[in-house]
Structures are given as C-alpha cells and as structure tokens.
XYZ file of C-alpha atoms in Angstrom:
753
model
C 363.641 52.905 238.798
C 363.536 55.093 241.926
C 366.007 55.508 243.705
C 365.933 55.628 247.625
C 367.658 57.888 249.507
C 370.235 56.236 252.367
C 369.168 56.294 256.161
C 371.895 56.872 258.999
C 372.004 55.883 262.110
C 373.934 58.040 264.378
C 374.662 56.809 267.953
C 376.148 59.577 270.297
C 376.858 59.596 273.836
C 374.565 61.472 276.277
C 376.004 65.237 276.467
C 377.909 65.359 273.431
C 376.875 67.399 270.057
C 378.264 66.823 266.849
C 379.865 70.107 266.595
C 382.688 68.538 269.231
C 385.606 67.009 267.826
C 385.302 63.650 267.774
C 388.408 60.533 268.226
C 390.882 63.588 268.484
C 390.058 64.803 265.115
C 389.880 68.982 265.707
C 391.110 70.365 262.452
C 389.414 69.821 258.902
C 392.775 68.734 257.475
C 392.541 65.999 259.779
C 388.999 65.399 258.979
C 389.633 65.113 255.445
C 392.777 62.940 256.035
C 390.913 60.625 258.232
C 387.918 60.314 255.576
C 389.976 58.799 253.098
C 390.479 55.526 255.428
C 388.843 52.619 254.081
C 385.486 51.376 255.352
C 384.651 55.067 256.708
C 382.167 57.482 255.389
C 381.927 61.249 255.510
C 378.769 62.898 256.955
C 377.459 65.995 256.889
C 375.812 68.495 260.038
C 374.353 71.445 259.195
C 375.645 73.085 256.214
C 377.699 70.194 255.661
C 380.482 69.736 258.418
C 382.080 66.356 257.690
C 381.800 63.665 260.473
C 383.976 60.548 260.431
C 383.231 57.591 262.611
C 385.648 55.210 263.682
C 384.881 51.807 265.445
C 386.245 51.963 268.859
C 385.411 49.845 271.812
C 385.483 52.381 274.563
C 382.926 55.415 274.932
C 384.489 57.075 277.818
C 387.335 58.786 276.099
C 385.767 59.712 272.688
C 382.241 60.038 271.120
C 381.531 56.969 268.901
C 379.143 57.623 265.976
C 377.738 54.205 263.537
C 377.032 54.918 260.513
C 374.847 52.105 259.063
C 374.755 52.375 255.215
C 372.242 51.036 253.646
C 372.696 48.189 250.737
C 374.306 49.370 247.683
C 372.721 49.724 244.164
C 373.794 49.228 241.269
C 374.508 52.904 240.666
C 376.534 54.584 242.813
C 375.469 57.876 244.395
C 377.898 60.530 243.130
C 376.705 63.309 245.716
C 377.893 60.912 248.755
C 381.464 60.734 247.222
C 382.343 64.705 246.139
C 384.709 66.493 248.295
C 383.973 67.600 251.529
C 383.060 71.397 252.319
C 384.830 73.845 254.614
C 382.793 74.032 257.888
C 382.230 77.768 258.914
C 383.710 79.330 262.198
C 381.319 79.250 265.144
C 379.831 82.214 266.095
C 376.424 84.739 267.619
C 375.955 87.377 265.253
C 372.258 85.973 264.674
C 371.317 86.718 268.211
C 372.022 90.646 268.037
C 369.677 90.609 265.039
C 366.890 89.101 266.692
C 367.394 91.362 269.707
C 367.167 94.518 267.371
C 364.210 93.486 265.610
C 362.499 93.204 268.694
C 363.465 96.457 270.041
C 362.375 98.002 266.650
C 359.046 96.230 266.818
C 358.609 97.543 270.394
C 359.493 101.137 269.528
C 356.813 100.858 266.312
C 353.978 99.662 268.438
C 354.333 102.748 270.948
C 354.218 104.888 268.139
C 351.225 103.522 266.625
C 349.388 103.647 269.771
C 350.422 107.162 270.702
C 349.263 108.286 267.054
C 345.970 106.490 267.643
C 345.045 108.039 270.871
C 346.474 111.526 269.412
C 343.663 111.205 266.257
C 340.934 109.543 268.529
C 337.995 111.819 270.063
C 337.850 111.932 273.565
C 335.226 109.792 275.267
C 331.484 111.529 275.361
C 331.005 112.992 278.802
C 328.452 111.091 281.359
C 324.593 112.548 281.014
C 323.628 110.925 283.843
C 326.087 112.553 286.130
C 327.401 116.006 283.973
C 329.726 117.801 286.325
C 331.019 120.697 284.139
C 329.056 123.489 282.209
C 330.415 122.065 279.116
C 329.219 118.726 279.765
C 325.605 119.666 280.662
C 325.145 121.737 277.537
C 326.236 119.056 275.622
C 324.067 116.604 277.175
C 321.036 119.403 276.460
C 321.845 119.368 272.742
C 321.751 115.571 272.986
C 318.663 115.287 273.960
C 316.703 118.461 272.080
C 317.620 116.212 268.924
C 315.120 113.720 269.888
C 312.508 116.328 269.578
C 310.689 115.746 272.643
C 308.947 118.830 274.305
C 310.429 118.092 277.742
C 314.103 117.892 276.728
C 313.335 121.189 274.840
C 312.536 123.083 277.669
C 314.764 121.229 279.838
C 317.778 122.702 277.651
C 316.107 125.892 277.277
C 315.943 126.425 280.869
C 319.721 125.088 281.343
C 320.882 127.888 278.971
C 318.808 131.009 279.974
C 320.252 130.987 283.417
C 323.679 131.774 282.144
C 324.740 135.422 282.088
C 326.972 137.029 279.584
C 329.781 136.762 281.969
C 329.685 132.798 281.602
C 332.672 131.551 279.233
C 329.939 129.703 277.175
C 327.416 132.256 277.012
C 327.933 133.178 273.171
C 327.077 129.283 272.233
C 324.492 129.090 274.484
C 322.750 132.461 273.083
C 322.631 130.435 269.496
C 320.932 127.761 270.918
C 318.551 129.591 273.341
C 316.973 131.393 270.198
C 317.170 128.089 268.236
C 314.800 126.271 270.715
C 312.879 129.351 271.392
C 312.138 129.365 267.678
C 311.092 125.186 268.065
C 309.246 126.079 270.916
C 307.004 128.973 269.132
C 306.311 126.292 266.172
C 305.317 123.535 268.168
C 302.921 125.738 270.017
C 301.269 127.003 267.119
C 300.512 123.614 266.408
C 298.765 123.247 269.735
C 296.996 125.815 268.397
C 295.752 124.478 265.371
C 294.799 121.033 267.687
C 292.421 123.555 269.623
C 294.620 123.639 272.817
C 295.265 127.115 273.175
C 295.865 126.683 276.976
C 298.542 123.998 276.350
C 300.057 126.954 273.615
C 300.372 129.767 276.320
C 301.857 126.979 278.872
C 304.657 126.979 276.136
C 304.963 130.289 275.394
C 305.779 130.880 278.776
C 309.209 129.231 278.507
C 310.458 131.845 275.606
C 312.990 133.785 277.314
C 312.378 137.340 277.041
C 315.969 137.894 275.733
C 315.144 136.191 272.222
C 314.039 137.448 268.899
C 311.081 135.081 269.330
C 309.849 136.478 272.174
C 308.057 139.386 270.484
C 306.817 136.912 267.876
C 305.479 134.581 270.490
C 303.958 137.691 271.994
C 302.225 138.605 269.201
C 301.004 135.250 268.141
C 299.347 135.221 271.721
C 297.805 138.210 271.115
C 296.143 136.965 267.886
C 295.266 133.644 269.185
C 293.091 135.115 271.903
C 291.491 137.460 269.271
C 290.620 134.541 266.955
C 289.815 132.375 269.591
C 287.257 134.670 271.183
C 285.497 135.060 267.965
C 285.325 131.745 267.164
C 283.581 130.880 270.597
C 281.199 133.846 269.828
C 280.272 132.312 266.554
C 280.174 128.986 267.680
C 277.662 130.025 270.668
C 275.512 131.733 267.704
C 275.604 128.223 265.753
C 274.272 126.374 268.528
C 271.605 128.728 269.528
C 270.485 128.863 266.157
C 270.330 125.103 266.053
C 268.843 124.478 269.252
C 265.859 127.193 267.972
C 265.685 125.496 264.658
C 266.817 128.949 262.476
C 268.742 126.903 260.138
C 269.493 129.784 257.756
C 271.029 131.940 260.495
C 273.176 128.627 261.570
C 274.637 128.660 257.910
C 275.479 132.111 257.856
C 277.576 131.883 260.991
C 279.061 128.796 259.509
C 280.320 130.757 256.619
C 281.536 133.664 258.956
C 283.562 130.900 260.942
C 285.140 129.500 258.026
C 286.578 132.783 256.851
C 288.358 133.087 260.375
C 292.249 133.143 259.982
C 292.841 130.404 262.231
C 292.470 126.767 260.929
C 291.215 125.302 264.011
C 288.252 127.550 263.576
C 288.020 128.084 259.634
C 288.669 124.365 259.027
C 287.763 121.850 262.006
C 285.229 123.389 263.845
C 283.485 124.793 260.531
C 283.307 121.393 259.250
C 281.967 119.935 262.643
C 279.172 122.633 262.895
C 278.219 121.512 259.033
C 277.882 117.951 259.998
C 275.967 119.018 263.057
C 273.518 121.214 261.140
C 272.983 118.100 258.923
C 272.385 115.964 261.891
C 269.954 118.450 263.510
C 268.080 118.947 260.358
C 267.251 115.291 260.014
C 266.743 114.878 263.670
C 264.105 117.544 263.491
C 262.685 115.844 260.559
C 262.251 112.428 261.932
C 260.907 113.872 265.291
C 258.340 115.623 262.924
C 257.440 112.265 261.733
C 256.542 110.484 265.013
C 254.592 113.577 266.326
C 252.498 113.151 263.532
C 252.108 109.311 263.757
C 251.763 109.740 267.496
C 248.849 112.294 267.159
C 246.636 109.306 265.701
C 246.502 107.905 268.861
C 246.010 104.118 268.026
C 248.309 101.686 270.314
C 250.412 100.743 266.022
C 250.701 104.588 265.782
C 252.087 105.051 269.350
C 254.458 101.973 269.082
C 256.005 103.458 265.690
C 256.318 106.940 266.806
C 258.426 105.579 269.929
C 260.286 103.022 267.643
C 261.162 105.908 265.326
C 262.630 108.291 268.039
C 264.729 105.850 269.500
C 266.932 106.433 266.076
C 267.423 109.634 266.982
C 271.205 110.414 267.428
C 272.151 111.018 271.154
C 273.402 113.950 272.228
C 271.460 116.476 269.268
C 268.833 118.497 270.307
C 266.023 117.191 268.583
C 266.918 114.298 271.234
C 266.473 116.093 274.289
C 262.608 117.530 272.956
C 261.879 113.601 271.898
C 262.410 112.601 275.391
C 259.528 114.341 276.884
C 257.252 112.829 273.943
C 258.427 109.573 274.061
C 257.752 109.276 278.099
C 254.379 110.311 277.334
C 253.618 108.302 274.461
C 254.623 105.127 276.367
C 252.397 105.850 279.578
C 249.492 106.499 276.783
C 250.680 103.278 275.563
C 250.923 101.204 278.881
C 247.169 102.530 279.613
C 245.719 101.161 276.487
C 247.653 97.674 277.204
C 245.833 97.551 280.780
C 242.487 98.440 278.865
C 243.351 95.555 276.477
C 244.079 93.390 279.565
C 241.498 93.662 281.235
C 239.248 93.165 278.137
C 240.839 89.862 277.640
C 242.806 90.734 274.528
C 246.189 89.453 276.384
C 247.784 88.448 273.051
C 247.592 92.365 271.844
C 248.383 93.646 275.449
C 251.331 91.683 275.750
C 252.504 93.019 272.113
C 252.110 96.415 273.369
C 254.019 96.367 276.417
C 257.079 94.478 274.826
C 257.441 97.938 272.942
C 256.905 100.020 276.007
C 259.639 98.047 277.857
C 262.291 99.825 275.989
C 261.358 102.877 278.263
C 261.258 103.258 281.710
C 257.672 103.425 282.749
C 255.984 104.653 285.993
C 256.317 102.539 289.068
C 252.497 101.454 289.011
C 253.148 99.951 285.886
C 256.429 98.098 286.080
C 254.494 94.584 287.232
C 252.034 94.939 284.323
C 255.393 95.272 281.904
C 257.043 92.113 283.971
C 253.533 90.201 283.226
C 253.457 90.838 279.889
C 257.131 89.919 279.040
C 256.247 86.658 281.004
C 253.254 86.064 278.933
C 255.119 86.774 275.580
C 257.798 84.425 276.492
C 255.399 81.538 277.186
C 253.198 82.369 274.414
C 255.775 81.477 271.882
C 255.788 77.589 272.703
C 252.771 76.710 271.817
C 253.063 76.575 267.991
C 255.411 73.430 268.124
C 254.259 69.908 268.498
C 257.768 68.367 268.744
C 259.483 69.067 272.478
C 262.744 70.810 272.910
C 265.217 72.239 274.967
C 264.141 75.621 273.864
C 260.475 75.263 275.138
C 261.700 74.470 278.489
C 264.235 77.311 278.613
C 261.159 79.694 277.939
C 258.712 78.288 280.392
C 261.477 78.998 283.066
C 262.074 82.162 281.727
C 258.192 83.313 282.022
C 257.993 81.481 285.142
C 261.035 83.472 286.682
C 259.597 86.920 285.268
C 255.963 86.336 286.763
C 257.524 85.702 289.820
C 258.749 89.346 290.007
C 255.133 90.354 290.371
C 254.693 91.785 294.004
C 251.623 90.657 295.958
C 250.526 93.861 296.422
C 250.118 94.318 292.876
C 246.744 94.477 290.783
C 247.798 91.662 288.487
C 249.227 89.280 291.058
C 246.050 86.934 291.272
C 245.675 86.469 287.652
C 249.851 86.399 287.481
C 249.803 83.382 289.786
C 247.103 81.624 287.567
C 249.214 81.572 285.014
C 252.240 80.695 287.046
C 250.499 77.610 287.904
C 249.695 76.768 284.318
C 252.947 77.414 283.144
C 254.403 75.001 285.508
C 252.182 72.201 284.644
C 253.442 72.910 281.244
C 257.135 72.662 282.337
C 256.759 69.245 284.302
C 254.768 67.730 281.085
C 257.503 69.358 278.609
C 260.188 67.871 280.796
C 258.382 64.208 280.691
C 257.768 64.612 276.697
C 261.521 65.808 276.185
C 262.728 62.529 277.974
C 259.962 60.514 275.614
C 261.435 62.223 272.503
C 265.098 61.303 273.715
C 264.129 57.940 273.889
C 262.483 57.637 270.548
C 265.328 59.584 268.470
C 267.514 56.386 268.774
C 265.252 54.883 266.059
C 264.493 51.475 267.387
C 260.901 49.559 268.188
C 262.003 49.268 271.640
C 263.165 52.786 272.209
C 259.529 53.439 270.299
C 257.672 51.594 272.315
C 259.292 53.622 275.584
C 258.585 56.544 274.446
C 255.138 55.691 273.688
C 255.054 54.618 277.602
C 256.475 57.679 278.827
C 253.883 59.952 277.095
C 250.816 57.944 277.827
C 251.458 58.776 281.367
C 250.156 62.492 280.803
C 246.635 62.464 282.029
C 244.062 63.820 279.824
C 243.371 67.008 282.353
C 247.282 68.155 281.740
C 248.062 71.068 279.820
C 250.441 69.319 277.343
C 247.788 66.139 276.649
C 247.187 67.031 273.281
C 251.027 67.319 272.310
C 251.532 64.004 273.887
C 248.921 62.065 271.856
C 250.212 63.837 268.730
C 253.904 62.481 269.706
C 252.148 58.962 270.485
C 250.505 58.770 266.987
C 253.825 59.758 265.065
C 255.807 57.674 266.964
C 253.488 54.438 265.974
C 253.743 55.532 262.428
C 257.563 55.262 262.770
C 257.215 51.721 263.908
C 255.051 50.598 261.071
C 257.685 52.289 258.834
C 260.443 50.202 260.248
C 258.285 47.104 259.968
C 257.409 48.061 256.377
C 260.720 49.683 254.813
C 262.260 46.581 254.338
C 259.805 45.260 252.188
C 259.497 48.234 250.072
C 263.334 48.012 249.859
C 263.711 44.824 248.843
C 260.576 45.677 246.119
C 262.904 48.380 244.804
C 265.888 46.412 244.317
C 263.699 43.762 242.300
C 262.581 46.870 240.011
C 265.920 47.687 239.443
C 266.659 45.506 236.486
C 263.541 46.964 234.493
C 262.372 43.715 233.625
C 258.894 42.793 233.095
C 258.942 39.807 235.337
C 261.016 41.610 237.925
C 258.724 44.601 237.703
C 255.547 42.109 238.545
C 257.630 40.693 241.331
C 258.331 44.090 242.430
C 254.517 45.112 242.251
C 253.336 41.883 244.188
C 255.817 42.646 247.165
C 255.066 46.112 247.502
C 251.030 45.295 247.391
C 251.589 43.412 250.818
C 252.078 46.632 252.495
C 248.370 46.698 254.251
C 246.403 50.211 253.655
C 246.474 51.021 256.989
C 250.277 51.582 257.348
C 252.628 54.593 257.362
C 254.185 53.304 253.890
C 251.329 52.261 251.833
C 250.924 55.753 249.935
C 254.636 55.671 248.751
C 254.035 52.183 248.105
C 251.308 52.912 245.959
C 253.352 55.607 244.232
C 255.979 52.868 243.577
C 253.462 50.256 242.248
C 252.091 53.002 239.704
C 255.839 53.923 238.637
C 256.723 50.228 237.958
C 253.207 49.590 236.189
C 254.199 52.274 233.617
C 257.396 50.667 233.342
C 255.742 47.414 232.010
C 253.508 49.332 229.762
C 256.167 51.068 228.116
C 258.242 47.709 227.510
C 255.711 46.440 226.149
C 254.685 49.193 223.612
C 257.916 50.468 222.920
C 258.254 48.121 219.896
C 254.954 49.394 218.212
C 255.831 53.018 218.366
C 259.651 52.193 217.202
C 257.992 50.541 214.480
C 255.893 53.274 213.539
C 258.939 55.679 213.527
C 261.036 53.402 211.354
C 258.034 53.601 208.658
C 257.381 57.083 209.373
C 261.343 57.889 208.334
C 260.927 55.536 205.462
C 257.879 57.730 204.114
C 255.068 55.082 204.768
C 252.932 57.279 207.174
C 249.847 55.720 206.998
C 251.737 52.142 207.954
C 253.138 54.580 210.891
C 249.787 55.643 211.759
C 248.300 52.326 212.117
C 251.733 51.007 213.663
C 251.115 53.810 216.599
C 247.343 53.187 216.875
C 247.961 49.577 218.294
C 248.525 51.387 221.273
C 245.508 51.566 223.605
C 244.453 54.239 225.685
C 245.402 54.233 229.367
C 248.716 53.388 228.435
C 251.662 54.668 229.405
C 252.964 55.695 225.534
C 249.421 56.868 224.478
C 249.901 60.279 224.776
C 253.504 60.025 223.041
C 252.033 57.771 220.096
C 248.931 60.089 219.579
C 251.369 62.929 218.948
C 253.270 61.406 216.474
C 250.030 60.212 214.673
C 249.025 64.186 214.513
C 251.883 65.172 213.060
C 252.239 62.133 210.605
C 248.145 63.122 209.735
C 249.230 66.612 209.292
C 251.838 65.782 206.824
C 249.667 63.621 204.873
C 247.287 66.768 204.753
C 250.271 68.937 203.395
C 251.555 66.495 200.994
C 247.934 66.293 199.595
C 247.598 69.917 199.375
C 251.277 70.690 197.654
C 250.299 67.996 195.085
C 246.966 69.559 194.088
C 248.189 73.553 194.318
C 251.953 73.034 192.894
C 250.815 72.658 189.298
C 248.738 76.294 190.007
C 251.915 77.558 191.150
C 254.073 76.474 188.914
C 251.856 77.556 185.761
C 251.141 81.138 187.624
C 255.301 81.436 187.741
C 255.610 80.302 183.898
C 253.050 82.987 182.687
C 254.663 85.523 185.140
C 257.920 84.677 183.115
C 256.357 84.889 179.851
C 255.023 88.449 180.618
C 251.367 87.755 181.621
C 251.444 89.478 185.211
C 247.620 89.796 185.269
C 247.351 86.052 184.284
C 249.615 84.931 186.446
C 247.952 86.903 189.619
C 244.507 85.058 188.498
C 246.043 81.801 188.884
C 247.817 82.193 191.909
C 244.967 83.556 193.356
C 243.036 80.081 193.515
C 245.471 78.738 196.069
C 242.918 80.065 199.203
C 243.985 80.697 202.949
C 244.621 77.807 204.580
C 246.414 75.624 202.504
C 250.025 74.695 202.374
C 251.275 77.137 199.613
C 248.960 79.825 200.374
C 252.371 81.773 201.985
C 254.256 81.307 198.702
C 251.492 82.274 196.609
C 250.890 85.503 197.945
C 254.588 86.345 198.009
C 254.592 85.794 194.460
C 251.240 87.707 193.819
C 252.963 90.471 195.807
C 255.692 90.744 193.857
C 254.081 90.788 190.572
C 251.571 93.349 191.513
C 254.512 95.500 192.152
C 255.825 94.727 188.852
C 252.243 95.984 187.063
C 252.273 99.125 189.725
C 255.609 100.497 190.564
C 255.543 103.425 192.555
C 255.566 106.961 191.103
C 258.272 109.382 191.831
C 256.628 111.952 193.141
C 255.222 109.318 195.912
C 258.791 108.332 196.660
C 259.790 111.720 196.998
C 256.763 112.411 199.289
C 257.718 108.967 201.505
C 255.142 107.254 200.854
C 255.195 103.707 201.419
C 254.117 100.625 198.724
C 250.952 100.654 197.496
C 248.271 98.857 199.696
C 247.631 95.070 199.155
C 244.122 93.684 199.447
C 243.697 91.516 202.255
C 244.047 88.165 200.391
C 247.688 89.250 199.666
C 248.500 89.441 203.560
C 250.293 85.911 204.457
C 248.571 83.974 207.139
C 250.758 83.781 210.135
C 249.916 79.879 210.249
C 251.211 79.607 207.047
C 254.673 78.517 206.108
C 256.906 81.165 204.386
C 257.173 80.788 200.639
C 260.350 80.245 198.749
C 262.049 82.260 196.922
C 262.517 79.716 193.942
C 259.254 78.116 192.583
C 259.332 74.354 193.456
C 259.571 71.498 190.599
C 256.039 70.752 189.116
C 256.108 66.992 189.868
C 254.671 67.810 193.312
C 257.813 66.721 195.649
C 258.266 68.380 198.455
C 260.587 71.591 198.600
C 263.841 70.703 200.950
C 263.032 73.732 202.860
C 259.427 72.652 203.965
C 260.294 70.153 206.951
C 260.003 66.675 207.362
C 257.836 64.891 209.611
C 261.087 64.054 211.666
C 264.041 66.410 212.630
C 267.261 65.210 212.886
C 266.864 63.491 216.602
C 263.818 61.590 215.345
C 261.661 63.325 217.069
C 257.968 64.519 215.525
C 257.617 67.635 213.574
C 255.319 70.434 214.777
C 251.948 69.553 214.033
C 250.054 71.903 211.450
C 246.892 73.196 212.748
C 244.503 71.900 210.272
C 241.534 69.584 209.966
C 242.658 66.169 208.931
C 240.962 64.862 205.824
C 239.495 61.111 206.424
C 241.628 58.335 204.619
C 239.100 57.300 201.982
C 239.648 61.312 200.242
C 243.266 61.009 200.678
C 243.895 58.911 197.270
C 241.295 61.303 195.452
C 242.096 64.409 193.587
C 240.699 67.390 195.097
C 238.281 69.858 193.484
C 239.600 73.115 192.493
C 239.711 75.233 195.881
C 238.075 77.952 193.566
C 234.800 76.404 193.466
C 234.506 75.562 196.973
C 235.438 79.368 198.302
C 234.394 81.864 195.243
C 235.883 84.759 195.394
C 236.248 87.656 192.697
C 238.799 87.957 191.024
C 240.497 91.325 190.339
C 239.868 92.344 186.747
C 242.384 91.988 184.054
C 244.383 94.737 183.194
C 245.806 95.006 179.627
C 249.324 94.605 179.869
C 251.456 95.767 176.701
C 254.068 93.292 175.924
C 257.599 94.908 177.071
C 259.795 96.156 174.396
C 262.687 94.303 173.179
C 265.674 95.000 175.863
C 268.248 97.588 174.026
C 271.976 96.334 173.990
C 272.679 99.519 176.675
C 270.209 98.127 178.961
C 268.922 94.535 180.246
C 265.947 93.975 182.064
C 262.262 94.878 182.320
C 261.533 98.278 180.792
C 258.037 100.133 181.328
C 257.463 103.105 179.671
C 254.671 104.485 181.514
C 256.962 104.813 184.582
C 258.639 107.391 182.582
C 256.099 109.010 181.102
C 254.660 109.749 184.395
C 257.809 111.078 185.701
C 258.152 113.490 183.021
C-alpha cells in the first residue's frame, strides 16, 4: 500500500511571514514547549523551523495558522513526530557572495575581449578609397593576384613612381622586379599568338631600373628580326603559289619551319602547308574544267561551270576561275538563245537554269527570267491529280515572267506563255475544289466533283486532266456500289466449306463486267474455285500418300491418277506419281543387280579380284547400284596394282582408271558395306517419302511399263555389250604369318628391291 503524504493548509493574515513570531512565541524553547500541547502539531519552514498554530478567534493581535491534518492511517508517520531541529539565525552572507561572483564575471569578460582584440588582425584597408601609400601598395598586391593584365600594369605604374627616399621603396622594388618578369612572360605569349604589336606595347611598361628591362629589349630585337624573316619567307611562298611554282613554295615552307619563333616555325608553317595543298587541288580542278569547256557543247560548259563553283573562295585558282566562268556562262547563254529561237524551249530552259548561277550580261537578264518561269511551269504537266503544289508553281511562273520588260525581245513570247499559264491556273483551282469534294469519299460528293470538273470547256488547257479525273471518280462510285457485295462474298468464303464457297462465287459473279471491281471479283472467284477443287481432291491425294507409306506404290499411283488434269492438285499429284514410279524402277534395278554385286563381293573376299571385277562390271551406267559397283571395282583394282615406291617418291598419283570406273554424277553414292542378297533396299538409299511426308526427289530415269515391272530383266551385259578387261592370273596369297595379318603381295616387295 502506498502511503500519501499529508496535505497542510496554512492561512496567514496579509503582510505576515512565517519567520515572524506567532502568538507570542519568540524563542525556540517556547516553541518546543508549546508544541507539546495536545491538539497541536509542529510544522517546519525552510530548513525545519517549527511553527505551532493555536486556535484563536481574533486575527488582529497574532497571526493564525490553521493546520488541517489529513485522515490518519493505520500506521503513524514517525517523521512527523521527531524532535524539532533548531532554526538557524537569520543573516545575509549569500548576497555578498553573489556580488563577488558578478564582479568576477565582469572582469573576466573584459579581459577576454581585450585579449581577442590584441590577437585579431586589423581590418583590411578600403581599396575603393585608399589614403595611404601602404594601403595603395596592399590594394595593388591584391589586384595583381588575380592575374589580369590591366591590374598588373596599374600596380607596376604605382611602384615605379616611388623614389629611393620613399619609406616603402625596398618592398616596392621587389614587387616591381616580380611584376616586370610577369609582363615579359605575357609579352612572349603574345608573340607566340602572332600579336607582336601587343607585345611591344607591354614591353614599354617595364621600368628601365629593373633587371628584366635589358632582357626585354633583347627579346624585342630578336622578335623583330624573326618577324621580318618570317614575313619575307611568307611573301615568297605566296608568290610561288600564285605562279604555281610548287617546289619553290615547299622549299620556303621548310625554311620557315627552321625559324626559332614558335609562331612562324609551327603555326604559320602549318598554315602555309595546308594552303599549298588546297592550291594544288584547286589548280587541278580548274584544269579539268578548262578541258571540258574546250569541247564547247552546252553539256560540257554546264559541267565546267559546276566544277569551278566548287573551288574554295580566296584561293588563287578561284581568282583565275572567275574570268573563265563568266566567259563560259556568256557562251552558254548564247547557245540557249539559239535553241530558243529554234523552238527547243525545254533544252534552252535547262541550259538557262545553269547559267543563272552567275551574273549574266544585262541584255540576257530577261532571257534567264523567262527560262526560270518556263522551268517552273513545265514541272506541273506530269501529274494528273491536282494539288496545291501545281497551283503554287504556276503562280511563281506567272510572277517570274511578269518581270520581263516590254522593251525585251522576248516580251511578246512571254506574254503568250503568261496568258496560257493564267488559264491553267484558273482550271487548276477549279479542279482542286472538285478534288476536295471527292476526297470526302461519298457518292454525293463524287457526283458534285464530277459536275465541277465538267464545267471546264473543251478549249481549256486543263480539259484532258478534267476528263481523266471524271473517269476516275466514276470508277470510285462503282466501287462504292459493288464493294459491299464483294465483301459479303468474302465473308461467306471464310468458312472454307464447299457450299459457302459456291455461294461466294455466285455472289461475286453478280458484279457486271464493265464495273471497276470486276477484275478483283474474278480473281477471288478463281481462288475460291481452286479451294473447292482442293477440298474435293485432297482425300484422293491423302489416300495415295498413305498407300505409299505402307509400301503399296502401285496403289498410290492409281489413287493419285484419280485427280484429273486442270484440277488444283493435279501438279502435286503428278509430282508424287513421278517419285513413286522412279522408286519402283529403282527397286526393280536393285533387285536385279544386287545378286551380281553380292557375288562380286564374295569373289573378292575369296581373293578372286579379277573375277569380282568382271562380275561387277555387268552393272551398267544409269542403274541404281552403278555407283556402288564402280567404287568396289576401283578398290579392287588398287589391290591388284598397288603403286610402286618409286612412283610414290616421284609424287605420282594413283593409276588412272578407265572411264567406266568413274561414277556418274546422277548415280547414288555406294555404301561401304555390301547390302544383303535378298534385294531389300539398304537403309541409306532413301525412301519415297522423307520425315515430313513430302515426296522424295525424282531420279532421272525412263519409267518402265507396268506390265514389265514384274518380269525379270535380262542381264544388262547383253543389252549393252562392252569389252571386259582381260583376266589377270592372280597368284593365291600366301598364308599370313603370326607376326603380320592381312594381304601380302610379293610383287610389291620385289619391285621395291
């Protein structure tokens, strides 16, 4: 249980203090004595001064202290009933302590402020209005630190006026020498930047009393010497380039590169080298243009003028080319006048377009204006659809031709063209309005555009263009009328079913032949008919593929032959039939020739290579196993006639084989191992269909009649008799020894010995 501290309520009359005696009690002994009276309780003020309150009905004589004691708890508070502490004597020693502390704080603050004032720097002088020489020198030093040339010159002018009697002369002398060196360094930079005049102006600010003055004068003399040498060499190089003396110019540039001044040996020498290259190329270009102009034709003159226009401005070649260009242009304009008088206005206008790049003679100004206007108007005749560009070019042509003066010899012809172009402009504006109506794409707007274009009379210059537009807009009206029917037919055909395709064909056939969509409708009709044929014939072809995969090639051929010619799948069916027939022929040939090849392999394994060759040679060219047979024959011949060691040392190749030993490029490549004698097709000889079901490539051979496929073919050696090689008596190979396994030919070792 938490015990609450008692709350005491003390009521005192106004103006009284607890330190004053209460009820005549002015001694501690009296207070202690009175505190033992029943019904009273001591209280403590400050450090524990006991105060006792006594009941009284009058408040005038003594103050009254009423103490309300809280309810007592079960456990008495022993702290409230202890012996009273004696009260200290009242006094004022703490006031003196505060006064001494305040005085000490004031003295410490004054000392700290004085110390800070002593150790801090004085404020910098006001450089805007310096009054003393020391302030002026300080401000000059601060300004020179910025590195600006005017500030450096101003500071130097300030200190060089002070005499040795000046109190700050020693410090000013050091600054004057330092600043003079800086000015000399800046002057050297100006010389490197080709500003000799500016460098000379800076040198004048260096005082004569400084050590840098003599160095500056020596530098000035050297600069003037090098500058005069550089200018002399520069003039020689320019004269050499002007006279096209390229060798002399190169030599002088090399001499300039040896000068000590960086401005001349680096910058100006590089500039001259670049200028020399430019002048050389410009002269070559000018020579090429002069050769073209010597031919005299308008085309060559125009090309020559275009070439010289590319010459760089300011070059010596350009100065010479200006006179040539003016001469060629005058000649070109004269030829244009002749062509114009001959009636060849188009070519004359093209020539004048080129000659307008220069300033022609005054009497040819009107001709050039006329040619430019004609060129603008001639570019609008190639388009049948009106446009704002055509209208704008006609307006430009009319404005250009109006500048031809009445006193010009071309004025009459210009007025004729002007009247024609004005008529074309009026018709073009009317057709542009009609085209604007037609661009809305509605039947009513097309009819309005047609009515607008029909207002152009037959004698107007744009009559043909108007009739072309009228025909085009009529076609657009027909397209608007027939397009819904064609789109409906296309929607019917989307299912791919035969009834829907037939309905689509019927719907598209309703478009008459004279309509604009007739050709597109016929194209769709042909497509849908092919789709119907594919749907009808695809089962036959699928059946044929299934039979072929099952090995029934004859049945597959019969099934594919059910597709008639002129059907959509006829070409695919015939392609498959050709492949299957070729496979039948190949199977028949393999069945006939495989026993011969197996017999030849058996003879070769027993050592009778000659007989093996004779048997394998019975397989003639063009047969399915011809390539495999020839490969075996070549291998056996190599075993019969191995190459001699001397032939190998001489680099001879293998012995040549007869022509029949070379496999045909059309024959399949033989396998390394002989096939079985049952006549089955080897795995590597291909199948009628590949993995994705497509027909195998056709073997170029003549298909045999079906009635002969089941009959055994006679030996091919009887059909194509050929001389068999003479039999070679081959000695039987000796028994292999234990140390060597394989075939041993004694003749090889005898020849090598």
